[in-house]
Tab-separated table of C-alpha atoms in Angstrom:
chain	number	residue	atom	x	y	z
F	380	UNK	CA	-35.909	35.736	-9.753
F	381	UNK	CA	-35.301	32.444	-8.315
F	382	UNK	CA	-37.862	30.528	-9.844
F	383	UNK	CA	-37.588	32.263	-13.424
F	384	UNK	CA	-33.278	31.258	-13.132
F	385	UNK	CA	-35.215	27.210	-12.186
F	386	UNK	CA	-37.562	27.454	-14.752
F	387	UNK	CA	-35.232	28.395	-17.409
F	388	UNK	CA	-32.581	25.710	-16.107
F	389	UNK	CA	-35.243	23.205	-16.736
F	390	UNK	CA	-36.364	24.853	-20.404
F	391	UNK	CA	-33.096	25.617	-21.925
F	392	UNK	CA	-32.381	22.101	-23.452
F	393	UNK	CA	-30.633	23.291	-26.449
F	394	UNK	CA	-28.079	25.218	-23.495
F	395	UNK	CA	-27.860	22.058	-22.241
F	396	UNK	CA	-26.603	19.680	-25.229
F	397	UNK	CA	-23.830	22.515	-25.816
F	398	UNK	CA	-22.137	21.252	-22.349
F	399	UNK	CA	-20.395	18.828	-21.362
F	400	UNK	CA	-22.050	16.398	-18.785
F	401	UNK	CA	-19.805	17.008	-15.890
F	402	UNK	CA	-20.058	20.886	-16.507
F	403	UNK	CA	-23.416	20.667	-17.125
F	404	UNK	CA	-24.354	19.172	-12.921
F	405	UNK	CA	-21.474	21.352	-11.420
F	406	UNK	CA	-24.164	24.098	-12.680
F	407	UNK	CA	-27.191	22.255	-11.738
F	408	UNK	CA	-26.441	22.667	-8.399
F	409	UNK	CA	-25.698	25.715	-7.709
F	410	UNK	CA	-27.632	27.583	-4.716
F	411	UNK	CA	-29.587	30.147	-6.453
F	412	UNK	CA	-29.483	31.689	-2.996
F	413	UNK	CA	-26.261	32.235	-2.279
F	414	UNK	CA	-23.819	34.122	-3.704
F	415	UNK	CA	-21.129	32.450	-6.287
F	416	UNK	CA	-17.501	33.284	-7.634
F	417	UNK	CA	-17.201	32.028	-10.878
F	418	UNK	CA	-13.583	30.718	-11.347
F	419	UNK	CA	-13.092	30.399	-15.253
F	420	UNK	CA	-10.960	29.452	-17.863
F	421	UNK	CA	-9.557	26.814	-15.888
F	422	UNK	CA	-7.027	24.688	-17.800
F	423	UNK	CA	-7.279	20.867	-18.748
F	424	UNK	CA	-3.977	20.802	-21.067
F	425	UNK	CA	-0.373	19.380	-19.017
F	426	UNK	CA	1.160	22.206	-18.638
F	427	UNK	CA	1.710	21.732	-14.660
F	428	UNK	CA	2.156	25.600	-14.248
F	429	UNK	CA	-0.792	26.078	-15.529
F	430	UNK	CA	-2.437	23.354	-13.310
F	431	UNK	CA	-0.402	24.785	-10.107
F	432	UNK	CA	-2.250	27.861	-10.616
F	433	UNK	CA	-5.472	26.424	-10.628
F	434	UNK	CA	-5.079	24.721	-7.534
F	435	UNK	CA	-3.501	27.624	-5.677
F	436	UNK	CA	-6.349	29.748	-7.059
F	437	UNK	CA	-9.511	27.552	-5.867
F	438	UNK	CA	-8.003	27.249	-2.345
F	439	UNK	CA	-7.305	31.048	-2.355
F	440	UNK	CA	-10.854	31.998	-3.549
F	441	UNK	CA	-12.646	28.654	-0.811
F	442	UNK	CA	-10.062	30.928	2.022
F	443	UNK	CA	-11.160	34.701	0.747
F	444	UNK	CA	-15.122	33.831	0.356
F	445	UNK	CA	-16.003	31.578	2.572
F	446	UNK	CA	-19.318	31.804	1.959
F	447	UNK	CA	-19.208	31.944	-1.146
F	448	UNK	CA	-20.021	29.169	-3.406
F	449	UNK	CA	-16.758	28.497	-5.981
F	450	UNK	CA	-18.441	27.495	-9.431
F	451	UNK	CA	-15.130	26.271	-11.734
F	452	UNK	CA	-15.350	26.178	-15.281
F	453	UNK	CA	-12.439	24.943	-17.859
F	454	UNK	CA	-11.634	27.060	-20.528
F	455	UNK	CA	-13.616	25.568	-23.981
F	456	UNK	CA	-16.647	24.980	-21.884
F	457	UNK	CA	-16.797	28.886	-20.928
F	458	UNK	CA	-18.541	30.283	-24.115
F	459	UNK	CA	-21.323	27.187	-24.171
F	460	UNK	CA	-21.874	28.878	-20.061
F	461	UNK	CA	-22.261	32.008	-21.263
F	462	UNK	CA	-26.017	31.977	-20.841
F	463	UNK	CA	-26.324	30.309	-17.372
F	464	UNK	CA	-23.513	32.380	-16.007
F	465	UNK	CA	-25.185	36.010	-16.916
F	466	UNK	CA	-28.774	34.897	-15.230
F	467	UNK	CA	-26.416	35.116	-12.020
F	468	UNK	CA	-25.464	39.056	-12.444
F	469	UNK	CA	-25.950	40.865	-9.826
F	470	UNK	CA	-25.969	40.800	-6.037
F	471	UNK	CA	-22.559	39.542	-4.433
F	472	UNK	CA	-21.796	37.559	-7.268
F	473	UNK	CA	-18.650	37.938	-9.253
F	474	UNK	CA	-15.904	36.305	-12.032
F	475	UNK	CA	-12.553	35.553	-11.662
F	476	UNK	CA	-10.859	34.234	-14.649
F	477	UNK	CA	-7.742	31.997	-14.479
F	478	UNK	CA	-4.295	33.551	-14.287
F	479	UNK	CA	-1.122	32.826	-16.191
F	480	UNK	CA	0.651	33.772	-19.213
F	481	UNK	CA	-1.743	33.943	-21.534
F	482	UNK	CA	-3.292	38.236	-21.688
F	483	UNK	CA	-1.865	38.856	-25.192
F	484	UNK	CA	-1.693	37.682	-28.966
F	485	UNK	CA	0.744	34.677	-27.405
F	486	UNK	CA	-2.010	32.737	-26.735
F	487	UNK	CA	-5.338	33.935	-29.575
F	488	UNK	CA	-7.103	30.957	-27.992
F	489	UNK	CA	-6.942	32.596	-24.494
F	490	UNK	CA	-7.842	36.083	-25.308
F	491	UNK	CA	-10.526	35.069	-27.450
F	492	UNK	CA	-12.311	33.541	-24.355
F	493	UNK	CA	-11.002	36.456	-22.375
F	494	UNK	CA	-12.775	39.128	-24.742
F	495	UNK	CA	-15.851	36.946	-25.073
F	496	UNK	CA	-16.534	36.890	-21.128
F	497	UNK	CA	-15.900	40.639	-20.752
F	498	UNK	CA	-18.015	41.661	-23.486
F	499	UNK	CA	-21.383	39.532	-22.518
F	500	UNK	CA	-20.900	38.964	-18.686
F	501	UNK	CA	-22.189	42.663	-17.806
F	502	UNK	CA	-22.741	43.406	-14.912
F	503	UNK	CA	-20.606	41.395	-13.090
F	504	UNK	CA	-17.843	42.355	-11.345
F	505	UNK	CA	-14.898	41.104	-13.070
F	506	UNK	CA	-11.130	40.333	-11.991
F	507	UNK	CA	-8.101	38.859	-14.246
F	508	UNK	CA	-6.206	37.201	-11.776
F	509	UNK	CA	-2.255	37.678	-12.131
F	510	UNK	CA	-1.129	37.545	-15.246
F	511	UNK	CA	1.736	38.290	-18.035
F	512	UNK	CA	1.084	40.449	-20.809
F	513	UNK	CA	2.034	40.263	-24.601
F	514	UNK	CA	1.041	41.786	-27.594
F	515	UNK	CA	3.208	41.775	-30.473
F	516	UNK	CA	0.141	42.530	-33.107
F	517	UNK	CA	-1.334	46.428	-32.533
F	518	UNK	CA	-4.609	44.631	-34.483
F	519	UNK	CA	-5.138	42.420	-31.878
F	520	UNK	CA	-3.934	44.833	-28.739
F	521	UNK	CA	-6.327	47.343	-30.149
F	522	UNK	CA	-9.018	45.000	-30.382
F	523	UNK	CA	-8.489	43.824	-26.661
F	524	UNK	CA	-8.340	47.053	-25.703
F	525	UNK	CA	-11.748	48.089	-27.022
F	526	UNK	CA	-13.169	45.134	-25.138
F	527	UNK	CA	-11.654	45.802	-21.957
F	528	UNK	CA	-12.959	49.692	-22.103
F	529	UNK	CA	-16.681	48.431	-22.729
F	530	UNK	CA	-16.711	46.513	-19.280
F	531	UNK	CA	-19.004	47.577	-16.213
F	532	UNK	CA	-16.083	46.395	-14.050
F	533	UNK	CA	-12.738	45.477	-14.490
F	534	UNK	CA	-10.063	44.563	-12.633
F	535	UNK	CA	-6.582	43.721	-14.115
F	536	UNK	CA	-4.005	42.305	-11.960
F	537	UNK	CA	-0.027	41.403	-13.354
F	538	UNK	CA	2.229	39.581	-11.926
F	539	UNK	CA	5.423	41.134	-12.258
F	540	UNK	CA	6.366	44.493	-13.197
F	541	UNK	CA	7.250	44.398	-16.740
F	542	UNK	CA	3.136	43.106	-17.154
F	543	UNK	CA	1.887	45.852	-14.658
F	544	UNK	CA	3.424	48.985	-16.532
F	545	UNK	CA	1.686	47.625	-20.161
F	546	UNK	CA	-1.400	46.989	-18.976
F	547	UNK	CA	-1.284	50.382	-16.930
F	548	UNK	CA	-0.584	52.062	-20.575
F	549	UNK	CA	-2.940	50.062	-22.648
F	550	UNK	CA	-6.035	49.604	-20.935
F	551	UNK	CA	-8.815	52.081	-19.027
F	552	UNK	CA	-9.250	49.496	-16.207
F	553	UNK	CA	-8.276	49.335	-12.566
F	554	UNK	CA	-4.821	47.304	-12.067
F	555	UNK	CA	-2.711	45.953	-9.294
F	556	UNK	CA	0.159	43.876	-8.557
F	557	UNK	CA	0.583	40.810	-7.094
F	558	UNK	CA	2.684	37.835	-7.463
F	559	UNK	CA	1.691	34.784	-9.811
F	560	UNK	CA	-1.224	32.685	-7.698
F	561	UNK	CA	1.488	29.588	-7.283
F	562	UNK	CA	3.328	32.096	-4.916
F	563	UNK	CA	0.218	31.301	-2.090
F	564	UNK	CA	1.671	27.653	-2.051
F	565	UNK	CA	4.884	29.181	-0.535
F	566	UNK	CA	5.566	27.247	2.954
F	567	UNK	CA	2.776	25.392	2.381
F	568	UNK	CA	4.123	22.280	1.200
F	569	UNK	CA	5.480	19.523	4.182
F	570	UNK	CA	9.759	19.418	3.560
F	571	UNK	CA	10.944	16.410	1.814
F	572	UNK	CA	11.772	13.345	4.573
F	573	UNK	CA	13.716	11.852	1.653
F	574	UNK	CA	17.070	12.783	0.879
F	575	UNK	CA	18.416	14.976	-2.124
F	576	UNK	CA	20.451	13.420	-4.525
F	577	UNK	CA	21.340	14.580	-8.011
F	578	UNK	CA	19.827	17.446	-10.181
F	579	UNK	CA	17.069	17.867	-12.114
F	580	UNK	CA	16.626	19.687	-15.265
F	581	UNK	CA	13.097	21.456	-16.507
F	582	UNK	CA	13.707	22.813	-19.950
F	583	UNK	CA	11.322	23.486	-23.098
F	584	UNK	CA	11.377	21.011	-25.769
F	585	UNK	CA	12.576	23.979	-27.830
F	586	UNK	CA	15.632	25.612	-26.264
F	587	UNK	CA	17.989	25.056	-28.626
F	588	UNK	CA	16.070	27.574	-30.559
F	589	UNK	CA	17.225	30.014	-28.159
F	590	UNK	CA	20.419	29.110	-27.111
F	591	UNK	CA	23.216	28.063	-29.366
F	592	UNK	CA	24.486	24.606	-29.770
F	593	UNK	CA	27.888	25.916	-27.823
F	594	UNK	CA	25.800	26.610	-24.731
F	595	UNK	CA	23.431	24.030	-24.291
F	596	UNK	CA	27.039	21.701	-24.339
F	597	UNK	CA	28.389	23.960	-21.725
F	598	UNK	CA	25.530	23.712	-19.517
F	599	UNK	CA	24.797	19.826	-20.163
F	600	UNK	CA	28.800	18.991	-19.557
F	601	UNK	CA	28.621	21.321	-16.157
F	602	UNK	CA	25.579	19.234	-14.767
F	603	UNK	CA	27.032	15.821	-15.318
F	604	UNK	CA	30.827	16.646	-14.508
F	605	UNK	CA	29.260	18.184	-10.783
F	606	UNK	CA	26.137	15.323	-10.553
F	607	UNK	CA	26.282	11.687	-10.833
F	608	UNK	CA	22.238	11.806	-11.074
F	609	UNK	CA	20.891	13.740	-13.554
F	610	UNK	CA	16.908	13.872	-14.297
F	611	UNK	CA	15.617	15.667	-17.527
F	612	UNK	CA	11.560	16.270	-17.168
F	613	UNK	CA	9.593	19.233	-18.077
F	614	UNK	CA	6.544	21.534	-16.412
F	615	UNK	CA	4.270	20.579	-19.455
F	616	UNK	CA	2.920	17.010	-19.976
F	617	UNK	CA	2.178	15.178	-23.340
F	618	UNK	CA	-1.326	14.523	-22.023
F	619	UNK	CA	-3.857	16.376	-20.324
F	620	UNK	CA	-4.879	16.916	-16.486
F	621	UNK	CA	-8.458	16.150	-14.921
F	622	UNK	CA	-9.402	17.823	-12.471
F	623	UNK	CA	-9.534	14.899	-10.340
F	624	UNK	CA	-6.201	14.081	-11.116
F	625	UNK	CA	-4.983	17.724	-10.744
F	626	UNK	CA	-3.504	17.358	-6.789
F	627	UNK	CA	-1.958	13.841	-7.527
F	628	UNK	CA	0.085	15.050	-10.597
F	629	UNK	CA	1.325	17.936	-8.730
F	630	UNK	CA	2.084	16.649	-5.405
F	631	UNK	CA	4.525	13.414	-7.317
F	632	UNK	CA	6.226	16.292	-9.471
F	633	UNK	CA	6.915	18.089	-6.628
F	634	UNK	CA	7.858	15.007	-4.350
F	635	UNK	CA	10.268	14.238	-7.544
F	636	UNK	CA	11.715	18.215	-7.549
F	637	UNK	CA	12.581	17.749	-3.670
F	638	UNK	CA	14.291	14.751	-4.052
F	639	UNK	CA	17.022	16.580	-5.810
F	640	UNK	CA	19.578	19.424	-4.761
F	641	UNK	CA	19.574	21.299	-7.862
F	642	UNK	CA	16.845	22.545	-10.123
F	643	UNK	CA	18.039	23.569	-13.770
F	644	UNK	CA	15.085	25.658	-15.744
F	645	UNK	CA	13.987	27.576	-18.254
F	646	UNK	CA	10.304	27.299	-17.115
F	647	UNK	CA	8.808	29.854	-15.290
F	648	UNK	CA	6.960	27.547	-13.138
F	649	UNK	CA	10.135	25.323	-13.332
F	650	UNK	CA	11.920	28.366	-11.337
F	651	UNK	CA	8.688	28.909	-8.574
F	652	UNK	CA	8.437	25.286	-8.094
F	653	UNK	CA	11.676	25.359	-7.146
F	654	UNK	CA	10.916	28.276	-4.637
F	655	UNK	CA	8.124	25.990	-3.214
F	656	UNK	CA	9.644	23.187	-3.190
F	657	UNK	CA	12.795	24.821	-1.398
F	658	UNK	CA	15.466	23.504	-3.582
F	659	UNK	CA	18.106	25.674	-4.729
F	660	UNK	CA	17.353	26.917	-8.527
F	661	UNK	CA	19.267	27.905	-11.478
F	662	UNK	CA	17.177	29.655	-14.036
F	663	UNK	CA	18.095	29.719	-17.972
F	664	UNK	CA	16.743	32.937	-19.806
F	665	UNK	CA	13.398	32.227	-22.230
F	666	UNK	CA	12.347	34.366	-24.803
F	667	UNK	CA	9.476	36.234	-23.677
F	668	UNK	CA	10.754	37.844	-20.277
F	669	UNK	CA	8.398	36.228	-17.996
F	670	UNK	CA	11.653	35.157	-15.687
F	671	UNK	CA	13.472	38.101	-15.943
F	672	UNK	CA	10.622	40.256	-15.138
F	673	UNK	CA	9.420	37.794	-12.123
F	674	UNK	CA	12.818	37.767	-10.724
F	675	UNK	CA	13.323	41.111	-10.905
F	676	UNK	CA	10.144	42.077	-9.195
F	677	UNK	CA	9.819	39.120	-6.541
F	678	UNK	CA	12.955	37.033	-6.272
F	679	UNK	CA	15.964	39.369	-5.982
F	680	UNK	CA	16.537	38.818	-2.526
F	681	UNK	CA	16.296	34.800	-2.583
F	682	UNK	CA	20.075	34.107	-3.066
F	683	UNK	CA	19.385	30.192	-3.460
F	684	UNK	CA	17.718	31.181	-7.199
F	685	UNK	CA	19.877	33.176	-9.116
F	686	UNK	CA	19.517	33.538	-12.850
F	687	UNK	CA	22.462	32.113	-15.203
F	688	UNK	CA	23.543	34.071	-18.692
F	689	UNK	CA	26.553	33.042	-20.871
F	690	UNK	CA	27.698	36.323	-20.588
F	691	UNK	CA	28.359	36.000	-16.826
F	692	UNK	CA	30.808	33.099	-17.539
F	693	UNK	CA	30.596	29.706	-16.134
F	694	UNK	CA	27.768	28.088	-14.835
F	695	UNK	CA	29.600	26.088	-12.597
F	696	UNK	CA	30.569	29.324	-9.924
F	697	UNK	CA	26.534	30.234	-10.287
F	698	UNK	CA	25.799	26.538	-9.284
F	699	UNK	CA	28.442	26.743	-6.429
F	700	UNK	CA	26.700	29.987	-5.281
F	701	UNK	CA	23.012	28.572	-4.402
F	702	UNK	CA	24.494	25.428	-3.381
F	703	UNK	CA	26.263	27.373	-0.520
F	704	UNK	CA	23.066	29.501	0.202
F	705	UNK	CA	21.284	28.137	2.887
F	706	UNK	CA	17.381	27.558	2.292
F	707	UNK	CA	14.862	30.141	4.051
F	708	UNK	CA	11.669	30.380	3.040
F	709	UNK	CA	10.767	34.035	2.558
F	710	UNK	CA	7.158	35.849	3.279
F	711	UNK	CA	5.381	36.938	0.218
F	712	UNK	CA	1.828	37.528	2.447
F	713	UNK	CA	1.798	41.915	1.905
F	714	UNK	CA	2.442	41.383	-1.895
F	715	UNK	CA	-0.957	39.524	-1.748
F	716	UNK	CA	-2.717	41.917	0.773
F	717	UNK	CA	-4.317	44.514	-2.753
F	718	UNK	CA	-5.769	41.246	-4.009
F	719	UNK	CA	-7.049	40.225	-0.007
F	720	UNK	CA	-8.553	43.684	-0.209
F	721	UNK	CA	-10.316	43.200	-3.154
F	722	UNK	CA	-12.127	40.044	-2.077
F	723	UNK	CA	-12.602	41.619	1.492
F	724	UNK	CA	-15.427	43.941	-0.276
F	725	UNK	CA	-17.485	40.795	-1.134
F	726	UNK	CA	-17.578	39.510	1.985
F	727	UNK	CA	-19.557	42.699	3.532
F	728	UNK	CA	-22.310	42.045	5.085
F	729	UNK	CA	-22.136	38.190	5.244
């Protein structure tokens, strides 16, 4: 086995101009010996919640399987690893594909990738770590849902409620719940020795689309009537993130966040970077129920985040609120402990 997986490493040259250099010596050297977790679908774009997850993901896999060795792969090199990755069935080996937002017809690009690794990575165990679900096209559910019903072994995992009921209903595969991977960087992160000054505001490009020209006035006159420092950024990047750069992005955005004493978001990430960042967050509605659901199901009893409407009147008395609310960092550990379990089987024996 070992020497056939060599030989065909050295043989397979037309495998090999289909990848990318720096993919293509990450899988050079992997230990035919040992086991491996394949991490994929990793993302490369600048959407920092997106990167946040990736980081919290490849120091929760290094933490659950030690011994393991963690082979990362970006999303549009998966398909070109297809062949490499299936000589590796088998044994302790496994997949874990990246978490997120992105199980659905939101994202085609995604799920695409996501139906392609389930239907020619048999016989590996496979896991979808947390994510949100949403179909709005019964073509494309229906396809997904064929795909998902022809693996050996699948594991679904949502991370919030809302997610875990659809994909409970739609798909023959085992599920569980567990918060979004960013969660694991909760008290993890060294408090802020600088001061906090102002507020900051993390909103889509596009929320005017959403909210009415009356509201977004209400909410922009609030911020600068109660704050004489007012910064307007955004969880998504116009450029993309290495790798390499990945940890140095992330730990300035979030030095920036805790420099302030207010967060102001629509972002999903915008509202759990606030959590980990421990500064007191007011959350806008989006349009796809990702907050809604994640507050309902994780963050109802953190009073410093609290979730602003127009119908509940003026933002002002919810800013007042988690202003007032002292800080504490609360435990999510047990909401992890079905997803500990489910690594603990692959470290039997080791």
């Amino acid at each position: 086995m070992i020497e056939n997986t060599k030989q065909w490493l050295k043989g397979h040259w037309l495998w090999r101009l289909a990848i990318r250099p720096d993919i293509h010596e990450k899988l050079k050297k992997i230990d035919v010996t040992k086991p491996v977790v394949f991490y994929l679908g990793l993302p490369e774009h600048g959407n920092l919640g997106d990167q946040a997850i990736a980081q919290a993901t490849e120091a929760y896999l290094a933490k659950q399987l030690p011994n393991h060795q963690l082979v990362c792969v970006p999303n549009d090199a998966v398909v070109p690893c297809m062949p490499l990755i299936k000589r590796f069935s088998g044994g302790n080996n496994l997949v874990a594909l990246h978490g997120g937002g992105n199980l659905g017809d939101l994202w085609p690009g995604a799920e695409s990738v996501r139906r392609e690794i389930i239907s020619r990575l048999k016989g590996f165990p496979i896991i979808q770590l947390p994510q949100s679900m949403w179909f709005n096209d019964a073509v494309e559910k229906e396809l997904s849902q064929r795909v998902y019903e022809g693996a050996d072994d699948l594991t679904l995992v949502a991370r919030e409620k809302m997610s875990h009921g659809d994909m409970k209903e739609s798909f023959n595969a085992q599920t569980m719940l567990v918060p979004d991977m960013v969660f694991t960087l909760n008290k993890q992160l060294p408090d802020s020795a600088q001061a906090r000054h102002g507020v900051m505001t993390l909103f889509r490009a596009d929320i005017e689309k959403f909210y009415d020209e009356a509201v977004n006035t209400q909410v922009m006159q609030a911020l600068a009537t109660k704050f004489d420092r007012l910064t307007a950024m955004d969880t998504v990047l116009p450029d993309g993130v290495s790798e390499t750069e990945r940890a140095t992005i992330l730990t300035e955005f979030w030095d920036e966040m805790a420099s302030h004493e207010l967060i102001v978001t629509d972002r999903l990430h915008g509202m759990i970077f606030g959590l980990i960042t421990r500064t007191p967050t007011v959350v806008l509605q989006n349009n796809n129920g990702k907050i809604t659901a994640t507050m309902a199901t994780w963050l109802q009893n953190v009073p410093w985040i609290k979730l602003w409407q127009p119908e509940d009147g003026s933002i002002e008395s919810t800013i007042d609120d988690v202003l007032s609310t002292p800080v504490t960092s609360p435990d999510f550990t047990k909401h992890f402990q079905p997803l500990d379990d489910y690594f603990a089987s692959f470290r039997v024996g080791e």
